[in-house]
PDB file of C-alpha atoms in Angstrom:
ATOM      1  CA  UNK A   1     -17.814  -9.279  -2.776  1.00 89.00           C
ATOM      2  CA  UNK A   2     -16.274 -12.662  -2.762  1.00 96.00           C
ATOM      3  CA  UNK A   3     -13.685 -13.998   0.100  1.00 98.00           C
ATOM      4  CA  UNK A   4     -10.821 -16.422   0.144  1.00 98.00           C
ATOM      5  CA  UNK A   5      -8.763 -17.727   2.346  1.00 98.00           C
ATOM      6  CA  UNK A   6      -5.061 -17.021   2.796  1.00 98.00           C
ATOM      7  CA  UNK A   7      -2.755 -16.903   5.550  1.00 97.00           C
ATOM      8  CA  UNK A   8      -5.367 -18.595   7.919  1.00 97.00           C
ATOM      9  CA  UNK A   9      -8.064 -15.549   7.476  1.00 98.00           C
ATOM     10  CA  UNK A  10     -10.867 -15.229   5.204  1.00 98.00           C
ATOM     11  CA  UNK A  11     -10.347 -11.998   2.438  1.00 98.00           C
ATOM     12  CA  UNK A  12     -12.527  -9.441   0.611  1.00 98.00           C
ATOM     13  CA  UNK A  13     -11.368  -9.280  -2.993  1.00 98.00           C
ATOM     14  CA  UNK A  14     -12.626  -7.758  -5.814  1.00 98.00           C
ATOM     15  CA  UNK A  15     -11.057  -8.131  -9.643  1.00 96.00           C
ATOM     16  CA  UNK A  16     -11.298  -5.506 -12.418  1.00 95.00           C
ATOM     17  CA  UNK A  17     -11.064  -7.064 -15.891  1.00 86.00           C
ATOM     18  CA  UNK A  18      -9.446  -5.400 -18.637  1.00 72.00           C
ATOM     19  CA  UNK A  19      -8.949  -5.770 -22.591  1.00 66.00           C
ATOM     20  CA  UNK A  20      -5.054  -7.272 -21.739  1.00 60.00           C
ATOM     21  CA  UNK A  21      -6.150 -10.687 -20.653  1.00 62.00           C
ATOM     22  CA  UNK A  22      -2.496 -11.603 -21.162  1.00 65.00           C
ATOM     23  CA  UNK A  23      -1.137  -9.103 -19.779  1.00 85.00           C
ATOM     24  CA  UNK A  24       0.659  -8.910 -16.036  1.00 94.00           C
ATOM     25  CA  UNK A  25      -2.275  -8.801 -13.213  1.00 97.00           C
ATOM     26  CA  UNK A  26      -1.701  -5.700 -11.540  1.00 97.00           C
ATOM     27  CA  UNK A  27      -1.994  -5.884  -7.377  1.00 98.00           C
ATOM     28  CA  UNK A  28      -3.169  -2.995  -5.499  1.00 98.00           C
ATOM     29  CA  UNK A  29      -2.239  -2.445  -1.874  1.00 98.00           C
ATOM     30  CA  UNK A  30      -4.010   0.082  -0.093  1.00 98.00           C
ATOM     31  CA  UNK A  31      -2.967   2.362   2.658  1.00 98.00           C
ATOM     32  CA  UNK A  32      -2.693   2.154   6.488  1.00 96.00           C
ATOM     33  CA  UNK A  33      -6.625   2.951   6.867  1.00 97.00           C
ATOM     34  CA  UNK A  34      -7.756   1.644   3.705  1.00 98.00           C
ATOM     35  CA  UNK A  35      -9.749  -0.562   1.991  1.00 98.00           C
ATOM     36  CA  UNK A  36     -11.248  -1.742  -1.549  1.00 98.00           C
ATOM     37  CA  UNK A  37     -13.905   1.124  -1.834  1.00 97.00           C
ATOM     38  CA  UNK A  38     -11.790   3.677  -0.329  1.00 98.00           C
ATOM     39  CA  UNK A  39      -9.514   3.277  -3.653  1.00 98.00           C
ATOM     40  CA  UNK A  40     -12.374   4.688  -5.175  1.00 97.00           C
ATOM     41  CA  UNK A  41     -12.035   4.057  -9.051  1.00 97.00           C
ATOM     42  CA  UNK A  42      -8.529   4.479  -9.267  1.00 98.00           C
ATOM     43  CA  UNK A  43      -7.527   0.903  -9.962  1.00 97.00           C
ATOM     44  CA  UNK A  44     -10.366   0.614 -12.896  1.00 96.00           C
ATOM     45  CA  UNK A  45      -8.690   4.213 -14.320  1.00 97.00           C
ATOM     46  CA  UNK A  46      -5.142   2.375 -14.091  1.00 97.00           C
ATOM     47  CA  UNK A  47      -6.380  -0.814 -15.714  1.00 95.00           C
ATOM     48  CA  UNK A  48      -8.173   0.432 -18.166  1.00 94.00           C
ATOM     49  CA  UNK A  49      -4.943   2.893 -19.115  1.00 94.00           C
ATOM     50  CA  UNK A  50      -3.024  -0.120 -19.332  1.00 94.00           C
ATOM     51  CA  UNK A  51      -4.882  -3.051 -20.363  1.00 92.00           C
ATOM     52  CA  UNK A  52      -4.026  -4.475 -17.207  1.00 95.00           C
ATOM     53  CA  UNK A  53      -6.435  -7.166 -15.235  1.00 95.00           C
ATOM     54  CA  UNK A  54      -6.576  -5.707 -11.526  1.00 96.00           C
ATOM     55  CA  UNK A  55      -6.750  -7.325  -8.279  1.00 97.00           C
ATOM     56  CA  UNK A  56      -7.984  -5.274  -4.884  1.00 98.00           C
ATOM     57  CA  UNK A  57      -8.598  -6.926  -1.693  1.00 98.00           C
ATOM     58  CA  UNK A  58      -8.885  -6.201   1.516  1.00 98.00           C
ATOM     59  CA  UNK A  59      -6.013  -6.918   3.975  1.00 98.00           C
ATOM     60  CA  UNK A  60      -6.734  -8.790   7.400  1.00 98.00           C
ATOM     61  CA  UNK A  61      -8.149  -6.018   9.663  1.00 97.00           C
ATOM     62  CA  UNK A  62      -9.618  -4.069   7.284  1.00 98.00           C
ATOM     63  CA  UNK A  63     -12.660  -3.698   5.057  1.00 98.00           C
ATOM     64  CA  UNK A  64     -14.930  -6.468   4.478  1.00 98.00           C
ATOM     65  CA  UNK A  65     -12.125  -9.170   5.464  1.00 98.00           C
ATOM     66  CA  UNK A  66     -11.974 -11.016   8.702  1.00 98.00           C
ATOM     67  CA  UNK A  67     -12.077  -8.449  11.902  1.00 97.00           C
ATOM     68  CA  UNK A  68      -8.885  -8.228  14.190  1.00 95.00           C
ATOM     69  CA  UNK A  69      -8.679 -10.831  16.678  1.00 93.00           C
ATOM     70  CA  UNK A  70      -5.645 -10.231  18.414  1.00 89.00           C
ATOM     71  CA  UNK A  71      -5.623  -7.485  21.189  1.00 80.00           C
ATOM     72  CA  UNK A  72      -2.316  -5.887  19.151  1.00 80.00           C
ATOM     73  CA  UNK A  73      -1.023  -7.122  15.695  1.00 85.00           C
ATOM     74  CA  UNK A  74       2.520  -6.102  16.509  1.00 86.00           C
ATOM     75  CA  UNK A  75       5.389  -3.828  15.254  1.00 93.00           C
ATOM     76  CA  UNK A  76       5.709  -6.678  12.160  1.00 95.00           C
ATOM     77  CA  UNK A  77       2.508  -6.303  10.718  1.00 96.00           C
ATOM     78  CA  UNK A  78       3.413  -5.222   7.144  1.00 98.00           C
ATOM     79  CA  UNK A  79       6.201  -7.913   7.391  1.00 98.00           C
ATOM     80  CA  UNK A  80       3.162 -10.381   8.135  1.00 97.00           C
ATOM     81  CA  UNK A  81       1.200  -8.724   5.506  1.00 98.00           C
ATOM     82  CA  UNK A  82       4.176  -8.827   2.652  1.00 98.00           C
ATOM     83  CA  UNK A  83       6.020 -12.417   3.673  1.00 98.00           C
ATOM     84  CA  UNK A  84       3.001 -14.630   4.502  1.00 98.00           C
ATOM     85  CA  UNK A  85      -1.005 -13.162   3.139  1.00 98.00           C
ATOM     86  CA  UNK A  86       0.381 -11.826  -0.065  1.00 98.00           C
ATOM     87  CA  UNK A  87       2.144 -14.628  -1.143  1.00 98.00           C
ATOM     88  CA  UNK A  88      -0.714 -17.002  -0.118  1.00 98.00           C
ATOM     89  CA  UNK A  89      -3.071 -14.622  -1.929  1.00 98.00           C
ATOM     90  CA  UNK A  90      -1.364 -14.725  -5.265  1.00 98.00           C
ATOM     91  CA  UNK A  91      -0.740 -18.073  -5.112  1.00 98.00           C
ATOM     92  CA  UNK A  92      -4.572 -19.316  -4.032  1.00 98.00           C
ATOM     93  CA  UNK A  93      -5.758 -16.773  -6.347  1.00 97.00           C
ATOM     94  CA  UNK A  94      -3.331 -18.467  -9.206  1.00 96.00           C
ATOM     95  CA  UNK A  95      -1.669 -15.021 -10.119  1.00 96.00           C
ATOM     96  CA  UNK A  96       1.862 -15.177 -10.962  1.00 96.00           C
ATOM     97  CA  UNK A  97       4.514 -12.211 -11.425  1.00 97.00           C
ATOM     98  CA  UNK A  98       2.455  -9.448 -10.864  1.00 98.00           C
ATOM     99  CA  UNK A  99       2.745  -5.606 -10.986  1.00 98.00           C
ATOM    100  CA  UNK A 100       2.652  -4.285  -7.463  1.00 98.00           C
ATOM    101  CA  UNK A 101       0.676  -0.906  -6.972  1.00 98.00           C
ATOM    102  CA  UNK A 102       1.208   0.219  -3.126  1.00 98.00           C
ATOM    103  CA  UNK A 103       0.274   3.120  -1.211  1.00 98.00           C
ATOM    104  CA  UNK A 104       1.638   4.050   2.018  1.00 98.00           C
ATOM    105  CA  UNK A 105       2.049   0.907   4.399  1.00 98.00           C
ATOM    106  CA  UNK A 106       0.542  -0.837   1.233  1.00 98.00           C
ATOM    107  CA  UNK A 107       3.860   0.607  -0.763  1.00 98.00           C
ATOM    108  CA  UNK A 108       6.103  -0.830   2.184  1.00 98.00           C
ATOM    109  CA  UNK A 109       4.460  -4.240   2.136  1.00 98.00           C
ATOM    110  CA  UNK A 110       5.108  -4.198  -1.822  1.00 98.00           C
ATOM    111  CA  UNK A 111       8.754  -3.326  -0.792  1.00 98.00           C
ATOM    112  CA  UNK A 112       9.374  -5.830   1.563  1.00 98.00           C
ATOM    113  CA  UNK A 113       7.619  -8.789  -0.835  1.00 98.00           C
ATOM    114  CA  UNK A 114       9.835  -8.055  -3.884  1.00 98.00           C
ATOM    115  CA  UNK A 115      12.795  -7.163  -1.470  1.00 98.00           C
ATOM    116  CA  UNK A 116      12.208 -10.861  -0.190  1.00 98.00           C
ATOM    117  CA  UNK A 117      12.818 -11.589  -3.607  1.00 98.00           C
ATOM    118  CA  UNK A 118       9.301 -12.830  -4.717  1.00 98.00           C
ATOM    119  CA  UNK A 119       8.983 -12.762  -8.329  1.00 98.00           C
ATOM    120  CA  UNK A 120       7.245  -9.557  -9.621  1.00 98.00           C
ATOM    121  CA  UNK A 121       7.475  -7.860 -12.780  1.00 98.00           C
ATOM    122  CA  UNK A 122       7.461  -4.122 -11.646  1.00 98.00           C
ATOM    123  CA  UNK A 123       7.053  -2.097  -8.253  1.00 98.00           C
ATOM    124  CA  UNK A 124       5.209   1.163  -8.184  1.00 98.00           C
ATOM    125  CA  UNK A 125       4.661   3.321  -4.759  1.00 98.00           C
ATOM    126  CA  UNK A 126       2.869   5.802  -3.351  1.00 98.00           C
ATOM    127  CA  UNK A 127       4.254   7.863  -0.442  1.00 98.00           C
ATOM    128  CA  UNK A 128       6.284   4.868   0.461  1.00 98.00           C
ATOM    129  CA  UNK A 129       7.847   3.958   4.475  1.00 98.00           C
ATOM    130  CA  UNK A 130      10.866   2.380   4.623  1.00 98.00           C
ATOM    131  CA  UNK A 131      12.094   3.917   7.721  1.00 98.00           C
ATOM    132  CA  UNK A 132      10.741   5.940  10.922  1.00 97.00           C
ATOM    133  CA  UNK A 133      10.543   9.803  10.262  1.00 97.00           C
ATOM    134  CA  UNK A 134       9.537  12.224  13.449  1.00 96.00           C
ATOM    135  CA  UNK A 135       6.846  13.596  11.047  1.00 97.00           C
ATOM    136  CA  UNK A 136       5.260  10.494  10.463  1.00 97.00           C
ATOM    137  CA  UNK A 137       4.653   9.681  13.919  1.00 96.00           C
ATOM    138  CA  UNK A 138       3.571  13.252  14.856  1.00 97.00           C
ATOM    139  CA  UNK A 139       1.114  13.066  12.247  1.00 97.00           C
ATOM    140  CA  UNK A 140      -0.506   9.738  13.502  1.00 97.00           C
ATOM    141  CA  UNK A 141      -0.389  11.124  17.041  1.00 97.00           C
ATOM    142  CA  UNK A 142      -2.549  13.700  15.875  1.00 97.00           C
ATOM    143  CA  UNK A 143      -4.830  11.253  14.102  1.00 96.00           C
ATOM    144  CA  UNK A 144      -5.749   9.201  17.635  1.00 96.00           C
ATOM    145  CA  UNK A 145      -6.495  12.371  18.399  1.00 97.00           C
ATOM    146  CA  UNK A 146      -9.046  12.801  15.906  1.00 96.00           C
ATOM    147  CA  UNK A 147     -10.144   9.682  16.070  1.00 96.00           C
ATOM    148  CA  UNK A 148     -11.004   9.859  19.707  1.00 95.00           C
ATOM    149  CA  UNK A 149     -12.543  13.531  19.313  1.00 96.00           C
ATOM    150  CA  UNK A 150     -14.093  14.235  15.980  1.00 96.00           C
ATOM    151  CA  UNK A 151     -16.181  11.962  13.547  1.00 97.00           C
ATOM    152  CA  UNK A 152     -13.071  10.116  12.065  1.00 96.00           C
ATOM    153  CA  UNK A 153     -14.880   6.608  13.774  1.00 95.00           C
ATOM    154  CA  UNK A 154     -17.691   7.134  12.161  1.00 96.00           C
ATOM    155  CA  UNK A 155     -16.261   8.178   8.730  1.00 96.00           C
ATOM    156  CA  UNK A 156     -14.209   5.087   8.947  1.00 97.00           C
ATOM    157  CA  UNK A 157     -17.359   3.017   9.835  1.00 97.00           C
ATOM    158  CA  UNK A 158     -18.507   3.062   6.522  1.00 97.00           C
ATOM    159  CA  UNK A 159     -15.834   1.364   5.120  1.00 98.00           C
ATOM    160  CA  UNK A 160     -14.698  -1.174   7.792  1.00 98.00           C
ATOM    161  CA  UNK A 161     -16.591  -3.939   9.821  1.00 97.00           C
ATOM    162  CA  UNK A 162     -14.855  -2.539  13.292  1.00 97.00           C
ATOM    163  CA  UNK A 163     -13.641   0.742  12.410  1.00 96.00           C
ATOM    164  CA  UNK A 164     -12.421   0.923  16.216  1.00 96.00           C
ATOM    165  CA  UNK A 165     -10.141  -2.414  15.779  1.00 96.00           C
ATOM    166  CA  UNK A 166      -8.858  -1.498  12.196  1.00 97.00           C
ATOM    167  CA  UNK A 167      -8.022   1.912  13.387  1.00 96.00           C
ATOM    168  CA  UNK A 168      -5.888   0.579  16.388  1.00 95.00           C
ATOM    169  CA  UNK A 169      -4.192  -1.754  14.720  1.00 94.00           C
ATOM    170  CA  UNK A 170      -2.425   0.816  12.252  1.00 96.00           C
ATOM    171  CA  UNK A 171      -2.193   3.391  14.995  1.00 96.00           C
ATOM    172  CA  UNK A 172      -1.275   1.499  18.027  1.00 95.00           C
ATOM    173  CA  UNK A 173       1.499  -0.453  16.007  1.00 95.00           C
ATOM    174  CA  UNK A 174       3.333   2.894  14.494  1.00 96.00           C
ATOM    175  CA  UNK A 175       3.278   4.588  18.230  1.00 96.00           C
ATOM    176  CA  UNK A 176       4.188   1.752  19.950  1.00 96.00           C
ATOM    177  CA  UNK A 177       8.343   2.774  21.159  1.00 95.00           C
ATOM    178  CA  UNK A 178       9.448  -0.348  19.579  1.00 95.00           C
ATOM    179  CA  UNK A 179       8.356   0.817  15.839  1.00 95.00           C
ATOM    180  CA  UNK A 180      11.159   3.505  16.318  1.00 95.00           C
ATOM    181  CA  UNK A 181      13.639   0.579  15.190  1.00 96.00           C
ATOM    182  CA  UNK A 182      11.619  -0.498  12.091  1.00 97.00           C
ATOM    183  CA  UNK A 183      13.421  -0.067   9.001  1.00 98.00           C
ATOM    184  CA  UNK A 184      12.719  -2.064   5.251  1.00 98.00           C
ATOM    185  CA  UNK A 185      16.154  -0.850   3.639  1.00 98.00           C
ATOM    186  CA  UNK A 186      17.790  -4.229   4.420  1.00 98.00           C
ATOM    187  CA  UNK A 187      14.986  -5.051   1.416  1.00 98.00           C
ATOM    188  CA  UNK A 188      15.574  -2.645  -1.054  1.00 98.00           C
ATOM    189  CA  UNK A 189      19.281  -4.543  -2.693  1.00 98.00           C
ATOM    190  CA  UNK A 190      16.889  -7.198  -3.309  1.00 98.00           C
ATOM    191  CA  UNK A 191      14.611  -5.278  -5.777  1.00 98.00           C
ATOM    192  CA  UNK A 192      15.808  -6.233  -9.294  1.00 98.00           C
ATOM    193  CA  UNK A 193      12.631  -5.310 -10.967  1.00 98.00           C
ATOM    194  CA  UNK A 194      11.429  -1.726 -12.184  1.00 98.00           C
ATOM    195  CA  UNK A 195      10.625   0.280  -9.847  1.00 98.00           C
ATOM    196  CA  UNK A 196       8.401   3.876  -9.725  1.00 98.00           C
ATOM    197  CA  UNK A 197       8.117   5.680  -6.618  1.00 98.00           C
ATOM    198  CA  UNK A 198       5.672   8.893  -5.937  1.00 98.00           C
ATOM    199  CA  UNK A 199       5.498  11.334  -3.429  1.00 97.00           C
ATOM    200  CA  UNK A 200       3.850  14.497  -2.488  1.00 97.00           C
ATOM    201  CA  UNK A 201       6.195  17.648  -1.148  1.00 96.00           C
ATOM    202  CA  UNK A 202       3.420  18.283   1.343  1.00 96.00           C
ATOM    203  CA  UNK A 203       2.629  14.423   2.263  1.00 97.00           C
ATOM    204  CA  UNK A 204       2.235  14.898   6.131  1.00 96.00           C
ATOM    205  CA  UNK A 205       3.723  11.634   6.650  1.00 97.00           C
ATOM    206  CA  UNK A 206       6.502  11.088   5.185  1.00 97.00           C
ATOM    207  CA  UNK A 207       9.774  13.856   3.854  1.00 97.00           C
ATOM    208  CA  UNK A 208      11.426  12.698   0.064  1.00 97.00           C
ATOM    209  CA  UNK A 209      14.380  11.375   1.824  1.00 98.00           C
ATOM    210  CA  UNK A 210      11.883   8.275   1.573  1.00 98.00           C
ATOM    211  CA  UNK A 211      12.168   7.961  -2.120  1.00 98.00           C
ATOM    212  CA  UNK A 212      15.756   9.280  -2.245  1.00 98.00           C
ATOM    213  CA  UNK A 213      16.940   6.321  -0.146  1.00 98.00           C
ATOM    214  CA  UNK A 214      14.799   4.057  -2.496  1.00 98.00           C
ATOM    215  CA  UNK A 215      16.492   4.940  -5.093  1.00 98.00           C
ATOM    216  CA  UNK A 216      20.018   4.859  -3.844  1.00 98.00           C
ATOM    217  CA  UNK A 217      19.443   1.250  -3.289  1.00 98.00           C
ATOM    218  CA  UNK A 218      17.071  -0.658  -5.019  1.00 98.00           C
ATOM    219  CA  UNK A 219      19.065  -2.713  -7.823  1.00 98.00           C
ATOM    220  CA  UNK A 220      16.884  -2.392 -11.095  1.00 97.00           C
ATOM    221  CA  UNK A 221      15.786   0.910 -12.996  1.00 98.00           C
ATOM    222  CA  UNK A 222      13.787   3.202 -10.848  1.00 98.00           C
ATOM    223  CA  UNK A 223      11.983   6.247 -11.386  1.00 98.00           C
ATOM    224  CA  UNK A 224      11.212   8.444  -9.288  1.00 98.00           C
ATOM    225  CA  UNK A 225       7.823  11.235  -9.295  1.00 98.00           C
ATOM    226  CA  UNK A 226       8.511  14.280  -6.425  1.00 97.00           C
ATOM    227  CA  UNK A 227       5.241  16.179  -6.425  1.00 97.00           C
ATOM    228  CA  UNK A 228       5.988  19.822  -6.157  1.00 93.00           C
ATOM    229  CA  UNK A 229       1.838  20.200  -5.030  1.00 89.00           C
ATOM    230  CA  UNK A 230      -0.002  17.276  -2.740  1.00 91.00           C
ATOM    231  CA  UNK A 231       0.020  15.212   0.099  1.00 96.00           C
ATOM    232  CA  UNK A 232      -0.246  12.007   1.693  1.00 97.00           C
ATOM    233  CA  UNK A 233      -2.569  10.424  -1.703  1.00 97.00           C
ATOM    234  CA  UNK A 234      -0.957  11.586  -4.506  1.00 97.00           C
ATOM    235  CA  UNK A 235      -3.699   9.225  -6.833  1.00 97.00           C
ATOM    236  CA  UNK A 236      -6.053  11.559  -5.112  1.00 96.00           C
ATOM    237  CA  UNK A 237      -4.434  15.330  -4.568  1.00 96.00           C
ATOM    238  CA  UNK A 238      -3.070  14.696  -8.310  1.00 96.00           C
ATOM    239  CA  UNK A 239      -4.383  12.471 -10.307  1.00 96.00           C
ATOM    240  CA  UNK A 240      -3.540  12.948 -13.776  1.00 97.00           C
ATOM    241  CA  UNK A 241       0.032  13.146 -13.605  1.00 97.00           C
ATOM    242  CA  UNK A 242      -0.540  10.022 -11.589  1.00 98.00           C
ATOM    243  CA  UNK A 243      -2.085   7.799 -13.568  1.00 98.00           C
ATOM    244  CA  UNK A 244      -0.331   9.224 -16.656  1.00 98.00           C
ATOM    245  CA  UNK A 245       2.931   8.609 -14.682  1.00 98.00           C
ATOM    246  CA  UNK A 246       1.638   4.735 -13.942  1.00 98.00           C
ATOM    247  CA  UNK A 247       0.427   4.182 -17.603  1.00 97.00           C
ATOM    248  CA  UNK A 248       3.959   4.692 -19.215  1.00 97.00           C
ATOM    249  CA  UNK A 249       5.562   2.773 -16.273  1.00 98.00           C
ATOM    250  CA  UNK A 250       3.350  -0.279 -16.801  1.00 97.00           C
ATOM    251  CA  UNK A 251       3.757   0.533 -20.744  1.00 96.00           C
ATOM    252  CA  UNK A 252       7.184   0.276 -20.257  1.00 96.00           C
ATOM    253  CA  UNK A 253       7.259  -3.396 -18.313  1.00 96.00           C
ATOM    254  CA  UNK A 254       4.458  -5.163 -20.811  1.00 93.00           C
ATOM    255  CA  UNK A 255       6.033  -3.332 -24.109  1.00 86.00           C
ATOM    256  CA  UNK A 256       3.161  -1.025 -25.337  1.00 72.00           C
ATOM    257  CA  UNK A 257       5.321   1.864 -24.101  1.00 66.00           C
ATOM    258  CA  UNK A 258       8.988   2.259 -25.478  1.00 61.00           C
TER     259      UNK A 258
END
């Protein structure tokens, strides 16, 4: 896959063409532990639902993108992520208002960059984080645990160059004490745009009081998709209602959808 540089570290990117060439690009974050492949087709399903042009890349850390060099990436990494390689991405990459697809820290990091007030035609998120929930942090306690006892490293090796560094830099930044204090909603006033949010009743890391404060105060039309069935990957525990639900959003924004 081809790299480029942005925020002083070389990328993995990948683009998925679609009929739409005028169309918004949509922008697909991916989640704490993922990576381009680990989306599986899911962006290709969503573009070619919409007619959208899609961009996936890997994050800094992860995937095929430059390994971690610092010992610890620090309590702001998805405020790193959202404020300074995004908006060199899109900008080296030429792509301008976008559709932001998130999921999980990707979802934050989509939060935080239109909260900042970066211009983006619509926000959609999958079990979003926008503030520090006992069951979040329980359930990545457990998940050192695996890592350090079952086959998780290995699992992870086959999508990630160091599957040892990428896995400590989500993990050891969300249990350090000083994550207790991270919060986005100072962000979400700033969200004018349209805004879907999606979230499993049995997501292990997150409660709905995540999307319920979303929508309480983000400033543009939001809708909201509470999963009665599914957890943490609602593209993956459900994903027709999913992608349905993300084809009339985006139909909505672009005007194929009244």
């Amino acid at each position: 896959m081809p790299q480029i540089a942005a925020a002083g570290h070389a990328l993995e990117y990948q683009w998925i063409d679609a009929t739409g060439a005028a169309n918004p690009v949509l922008v697909f974050l991916h989640e704490g532990l993922g990576s381009i492949r680990q989306w599986r087709d899911f962006p290709q399903q969503v573009a070619m639902a919409t007619g959208c042009r899609a961009l996936v890349y890997d994050r800094y850390g992860y995937g095929g993108s430059d390994v971690l060099q610092e010992a610890r990436v620090g309590v702001q990494f998805m405020h790193d992520a959202a404020l300074k390689e995004l908006p060199d991405l899109l900008k080296k990459l030429e792509i301008e208002n976008p559709i932001l697809i998130g999921h999980s820290d990707g979802a934050s990091i989509a939060l935080i960059h239109a909260g900042a007030g970066y211009p983006v035609r619509g926000v959609a998120v999958m079990a979003p984080h926008v503030f520090i929930e006992d069951i979040c942090v329980n359930s990545i306690q457990d998940a050192a645990r695996q890592f350090e006892t079952t086959d998780l490293a290995d699992r992870l090796g086959r999508y990630h160059r160091d599957a040892g560094k990428t896995f400590h830099l989500w993990a050891d930044a969300w249990l350090d004490p000083a994550f207790r204090d991270w919060n986005i909603e100072p962000y979400l006033p700033g969200i004018k745009c349209p805004l879907l949010a999606i979230q499993g009743e049995d997501d292990e890391y997150g409660t709905m009081a995540q999307l319920d404060r979303i929508q309480r105060q983000v400033q543009g039309p939001c809708e909201l998709l509470k999963l009665s069935a599914g957890g943490h990957s609602p593209h993956k525990d459900q994903p027709e209602r999913v992608l349905n639900s993300l084809a009339n959003f985006i139909g909505k924004i672009i005007g194929t959808n009244p």
